[in-house]
Amino acid sequence: MDRRKFIQDALKLFSAAYLLSPINVFSEDTKKPKKKIVVIGVGIAGISAARALLRRGFDVTVLEGRDRIGGRVWTDTSIGAPMDMGAS
């Protein structure tokens, strides 16, 4: 193996290691206890926040004051057919 080939292979290896390093940024550390997070409200933002936190290994509790999820976004079925009301 000549010097040029060695340097090229080393650069390829370091480039691959650099590109793969961000993958483990949010990996769960089993030695640390999970941090507990409370998300208040299960609208679009609350659902998105809870989902993102769960993916990152947090212990998430979600609180909602209504008997349904969705916040101001809901589906009206009083006319016999589902009608999305959006955030109205």
mmCIF file with all atom_site columns, C-alpha atoms in Angstrom:
data_model
loop_
_atom_site.group_PDB
_atom_site.id
_atom_site.type_symbol
_atom_site.label_atom_id
_atom_site.label_alt_id
_atom_site.label_comp_id
_atom_site.label_asym_id
_atom_site.label_entity_id
_atom_site.label_seq_id
_atom_site.pdbx_PDB_ins_code
_atom_site.Cartn_x
_atom_site.Cartn_y
_atom_site.Cartn_z
_atom_site.occupancy
_atom_site.B_iso_or_equiv
_atom_site.pdbx_formal_charge
_atom_site.auth_seq_id
_atom_site.auth_comp_id
_atom_site.auth_asym_id
_atom_site.auth_atom_id
_atom_site.pdbx_PDB_model_num
ATOM 1  C CA . MET A 1 1  ? 0.000   0.000  0.000  1.00 0.00 ? 1  MET A CA 1
ATOM 2  C CA . ASP A 1 2  ? 1.430   3.351  -0.974 1.00 0.00 ? 2  ASP A CA 1
ATOM 3  C CA . ARG A 1 3  ? 1.113   6.593  0.963  1.00 0.00 ? 3  ARG A CA 1
ATOM 4  C CA . ARG A 1 4  ? -1.481  8.153  -1.377 1.00 0.00 ? 4  ARG A CA 1
ATOM 5  C CA . LYS A 1 5  ? -3.808  5.131  -1.145 1.00 0.00 ? 5  LYS A CA 1
ATOM 6  C CA . PHE A 1 6  ? -3.443  5.080  2.651  1.00 0.00 ? 6  PHE A CA 1
ATOM 7  C CA . ILE A 1 7  ? -4.402  8.766  2.939  1.00 0.00 ? 7  ILE A CA 1
ATOM 8  C CA . GLN A 1 8  ? -7.391  8.324  0.599  1.00 0.00 ? 8  GLN A CA 1
ATOM 9  C CA . ASP A 1 9  ? -8.674  5.343  2.587  1.00 0.00 ? 9  ASP A CA 1
ATOM 10 C CA . ALA A 1 10 ? -8.150  7.171  5.886  1.00 0.00 ? 10 ALA A CA 1
ATOM 11 C CA . LEU A 1 11 ? -10.108 10.191 4.622  1.00 0.00 ? 11 LEU A CA 1
ATOM 12 C CA . LYS A 1 12 ? -12.952 7.932  3.489  1.00 0.00 ? 12 LYS A CA 1
ATOM 13 C CA . LEU A 1 13 ? -13.046 6.293  6.911  1.00 0.00 ? 13 LEU A CA 1
ATOM 14 C CA . PHE A 1 14 ? -13.050 9.615  8.774  1.00 0.00 ? 14 PHE A CA 1
ATOM 15 C CA . SER A 1 15 ? -15.736 11.000 6.458  1.00 0.00 ? 15 SER A CA 1
ATOM 16 C CA . ALA A 1 16 ? -17.971 7.999  7.088  1.00 0.00 ? 16 ALA A CA 1
ATOM 17 C CA . ALA A 1 17 ? -17.422 8.247  10.847 1.00 0.00 ? 17 ALA A CA 1
ATOM 18 C CA . TYR A 1 18 ? -18.266 11.955 10.780 1.00 0.00 ? 18 TYR A CA 1
ATOM 19 C CA . LEU A 1 19 ? -21.485 11.381 8.816  1.00 0.00 ? 19 LEU A CA 1
ATOM 20 C CA . LEU A 1 20 ? -22.633 8.541  11.075 1.00 0.00 ? 20 LEU A CA 1
ATOM 21 C CA . SER A 1 21 ? -21.876 10.263 14.388 1.00 0.00 ? 21 SER A CA 1
ATOM 22 C CA . PRO A 1 22 ? -25.118 12.335 14.617 1.00 0.00 ? 22 PRO A CA 1
ATOM 23 C CA . ILE A 1 23 ? -27.204 9.152  14.557 1.00 0.00 ? 23 ILE A CA 1
ATOM 24 C CA . ASN A 1 24 ? -26.564 8.510  18.253 1.00 0.00 ? 24 ASN A CA 1
ATOM 25 C CA . VAL A 1 25 ? -27.211 12.070 19.467 1.00 0.00 ? 25 VAL A CA 1
ATOM 26 C CA . PHE A 1 26 ? -30.619 11.189 20.909 1.00 0.00 ? 26 PHE A CA 1
ATOM 27 C CA . SER A 1 27 ? -29.923 7.590  21.894 1.00 0.00 ? 27 SER A CA 1
ATOM 28 C CA . GLU A 1 28 ? -31.199 6.641  25.306 1.00 0.00 ? 28 GLU A CA 1
ATOM 29 C CA . ASP A 1 29 ? -28.582 6.259  28.013 1.00 0.00 ? 29 ASP A CA 1
ATOM 30 C CA . THR A 1 30 ? -29.627 3.287  30.162 1.00 0.00 ? 30 THR A CA 1
ATOM 31 C CA . LYS A 1 31 ? -27.524 4.461  33.117 1.00 0.00 ? 31 LYS A CA 1
ATOM 32 C CA . LYS A 1 32 ? -29.493 7.681  33.581 1.00 0.00 ? 32 LYS A CA 1
ATOM 33 C CA . PRO A 1 33 ? -33.118 7.656  34.751 1.00 0.00 ? 33 PRO A CA 1
ATOM 34 C CA . LYS A 1 34 ? -35.647 8.942  32.234 1.00 0.00 ? 34 LYS A CA 1
ATOM 35 C CA . LYS A 1 35 ? -36.625 12.574 32.690 1.00 0.00 ? 35 LYS A CA 1
ATOM 36 C CA . LYS A 1 36 ? -40.344 13.086 33.234 1.00 0.00 ? 36 LYS A CA 1
ATOM 37 C CA . ILE A 1 37 ? -42.156 15.610 31.041 1.00 0.00 ? 37 ILE A CA 1
ATOM 38 C CA . VAL A 1 38 ? -45.792 16.759 31.246 1.00 0.00 ? 38 VAL A CA 1
ATOM 39 C CA . VAL A 1 39 ? -47.465 17.973 28.045 1.00 0.00 ? 39 VAL A CA 1
ATOM 40 C CA . ILE A 1 40 ? -50.592 20.041 28.694 1.00 0.00 ? 40 ILE A CA 1
ATOM 41 C CA . GLY A 1 41 ? -53.154 19.929 25.908 1.00 0.00 ? 41 GLY A CA 1
ATOM 42 C CA . VAL A 1 42 ? -53.499 17.392 23.121 1.00 0.00 ? 42 VAL A CA 1
ATOM 43 C CA . GLY A 1 43 ? -53.962 19.660 20.145 1.00 0.00 ? 43 GLY A CA 1
ATOM 44 C CA . ILE A 1 44 ? -51.709 19.463 17.120 1.00 0.00 ? 44 ILE A CA 1
ATOM 45 C CA . ALA A 1 45 ? -48.763 21.010 18.991 1.00 0.00 ? 45 ALA A CA 1
ATOM 46 C CA . GLY A 1 46 ? -49.244 18.855 22.101 1.00 0.00 ? 46 GLY A CA 1
ATOM 47 C CA . ILE A 1 47 ? -49.415 15.625 20.123 1.00 0.00 ? 47 ILE A CA 1
ATOM 48 C CA . SER A 1 48 ? -46.331 16.589 18.104 1.00 0.00 ? 48 SER A CA 1
ATOM 49 C CA . ALA A 1 49 ? -44.373 17.556 21.219 1.00 0.00 ? 49 ALA A CA 1
ATOM 50 C CA . ALA A 1 50 ? -45.300 14.367 23.085 1.00 0.00 ? 50 ALA A CA 1
ATOM 51 C CA . ARG A 1 51 ? -44.346 12.210 20.116 1.00 0.00 ? 51 ARG A CA 1
ATOM 52 C CA . ALA A 1 52 ? -40.978 13.931 19.656 1.00 0.00 ? 52 ALA A CA 1
ATOM 53 C CA . LEU A 1 53 ? -40.180 13.632 23.367 1.00 0.00 ? 53 LEU A CA 1
ATOM 54 C CA . LEU A 1 54 ? -41.108 9.936  23.430 1.00 0.00 ? 54 LEU A CA 1
ATOM 55 C CA . ARG A 1 55 ? -38.805 9.276  20.480 1.00 0.00 ? 55 ARG A CA 1
ATOM 56 C CA . ARG A 1 56 ? -35.965 10.885 22.422 1.00 0.00 ? 56 ARG A CA 1
ATOM 57 C CA . GLY A 1 57 ? -36.516 8.633  25.429 1.00 0.00 ? 57 GLY A CA 1
ATOM 58 C CA . PHE A 1 58 ? -38.400 10.891 27.832 1.00 0.00 ? 58 PHE A CA 1
ATOM 59 C CA . ASP A 1 59 ? -41.160 9.655  30.155 1.00 0.00 ? 59 ASP A CA 1
ATOM 60 C CA . VAL A 1 60 ? -44.140 11.687 28.853 1.00 0.00 ? 60 VAL A CA 1
ATOM 61 C CA . THR A 1 61 ? -47.469 12.307 30.581 1.00 0.00 ? 61 THR A CA 1
ATOM 62 C CA . VAL A 1 62 ? -50.170 14.060 28.546 1.00 0.00 ? 62 VAL A CA 1
ATOM 63 C CA . LEU A 1 63 ? -53.004 16.030 30.178 1.00 0.00 ? 63 LEU A CA 1
ATOM 64 C CA . GLU A 1 64 ? -56.175 17.032 28.333 1.00 0.00 ? 64 GLU A CA 1
ATOM 65 C CA . GLY A 1 65 ? -59.214 18.808 29.775 1.00 0.00 ? 65 GLY A CA 1
ATOM 66 C CA . ARG A 1 66 ? -61.695 17.488 27.214 1.00 0.00 ? 66 ARG A CA 1
ATOM 67 C CA . ASP A 1 67 ? -62.954 13.981 26.553 1.00 0.00 ? 67 ASP A CA 1
ATOM 68 C CA . ARG A 1 68 ? -61.273 13.936 23.141 1.00 0.00 ? 68 ARG A CA 1
ATOM 69 C CA . ILE A 1 69 ? -57.943 14.778 21.551 1.00 0.00 ? 69 ILE A CA 1
ATOM 70 C CA . GLY A 1 70 ? -57.289 17.320 18.827 1.00 0.00 ? 70 GLY A CA 1
ATOM 71 C CA . GLY A 1 71 ? -57.713 20.664 20.583 1.00 0.00 ? 71 GLY A CA 1
ATOM 72 C CA . ARG A 1 72 ? -59.649 23.031 18.328 1.00 0.00 ? 72 ARG A CA 1
ATOM 73 C CA . VAL A 1 73 ? -59.424 20.579 15.415 1.00 0.00 ? 73 VAL A CA 1
ATOM 74 C CA . TRP A 1 74 ? -62.369 18.189 15.502 1.00 0.00 ? 74 TRP A CA 1
ATOM 75 C CA . THR A 1 75 ? -64.842 16.212 13.398 1.00 0.00 ? 75 THR A CA 1
ATOM 76 C CA . ASP A 1 76 ? -68.579 16.921 13.692 1.00 0.00 ? 76 ASP A CA 1
ATOM 77 C CA . THR A 1 77 ? -70.791 13.847 13.227 1.00 0.00 ? 77 THR A CA 1
ATOM 78 C CA . SER A 1 78 ? -74.123 15.406 14.295 1.00 0.00 ? 78 SER A CA 1
ATOM 79 C CA . ILE A 1 79 ? -75.487 15.427 10.723 1.00 0.00 ? 79 ILE A CA 1
ATOM 80 C CA . GLY A 1 80 ? -74.908 11.712 10.270 1.00 0.00 ? 80 GLY A CA 1
ATOM 81 C CA . ALA A 1 81 ? -71.730 12.058 8.224  1.00 0.00 ? 81 ALA A CA 1
ATOM 82 C CA . PRO A 1 82 ? -68.273 13.070 9.421  1.00 0.00 ? 82 PRO A CA 1
ATOM 83 C CA . MET A 1 83 ? -67.421 16.693 8.677  1.00 0.00 ? 83 MET A CA 1
ATOM 84 C CA . ASP A 1 84 ? -63.980 18.047 9.569  1.00 0.00 ? 84 ASP A CA 1
ATOM 85 C CA . MET A 1 85 ? -64.364 21.387 11.318 1.00 0.00 ? 85 MET A CA 1
ATOM 86 C CA . GLY A 1 86 ? -60.703 22.343 11.392 1.00 0.00 ? 86 GLY A CA 1
ATOM 87 C CA . ALA A 1 87 ? -59.606 24.863 13.985 1.00 0.00 ? 87 ALA A CA 1
ATOM 88 C CA . SER A 1 88 ? -62.855 26.853 13.975 1.00 0.00 ? 88 SER A CA 1
#
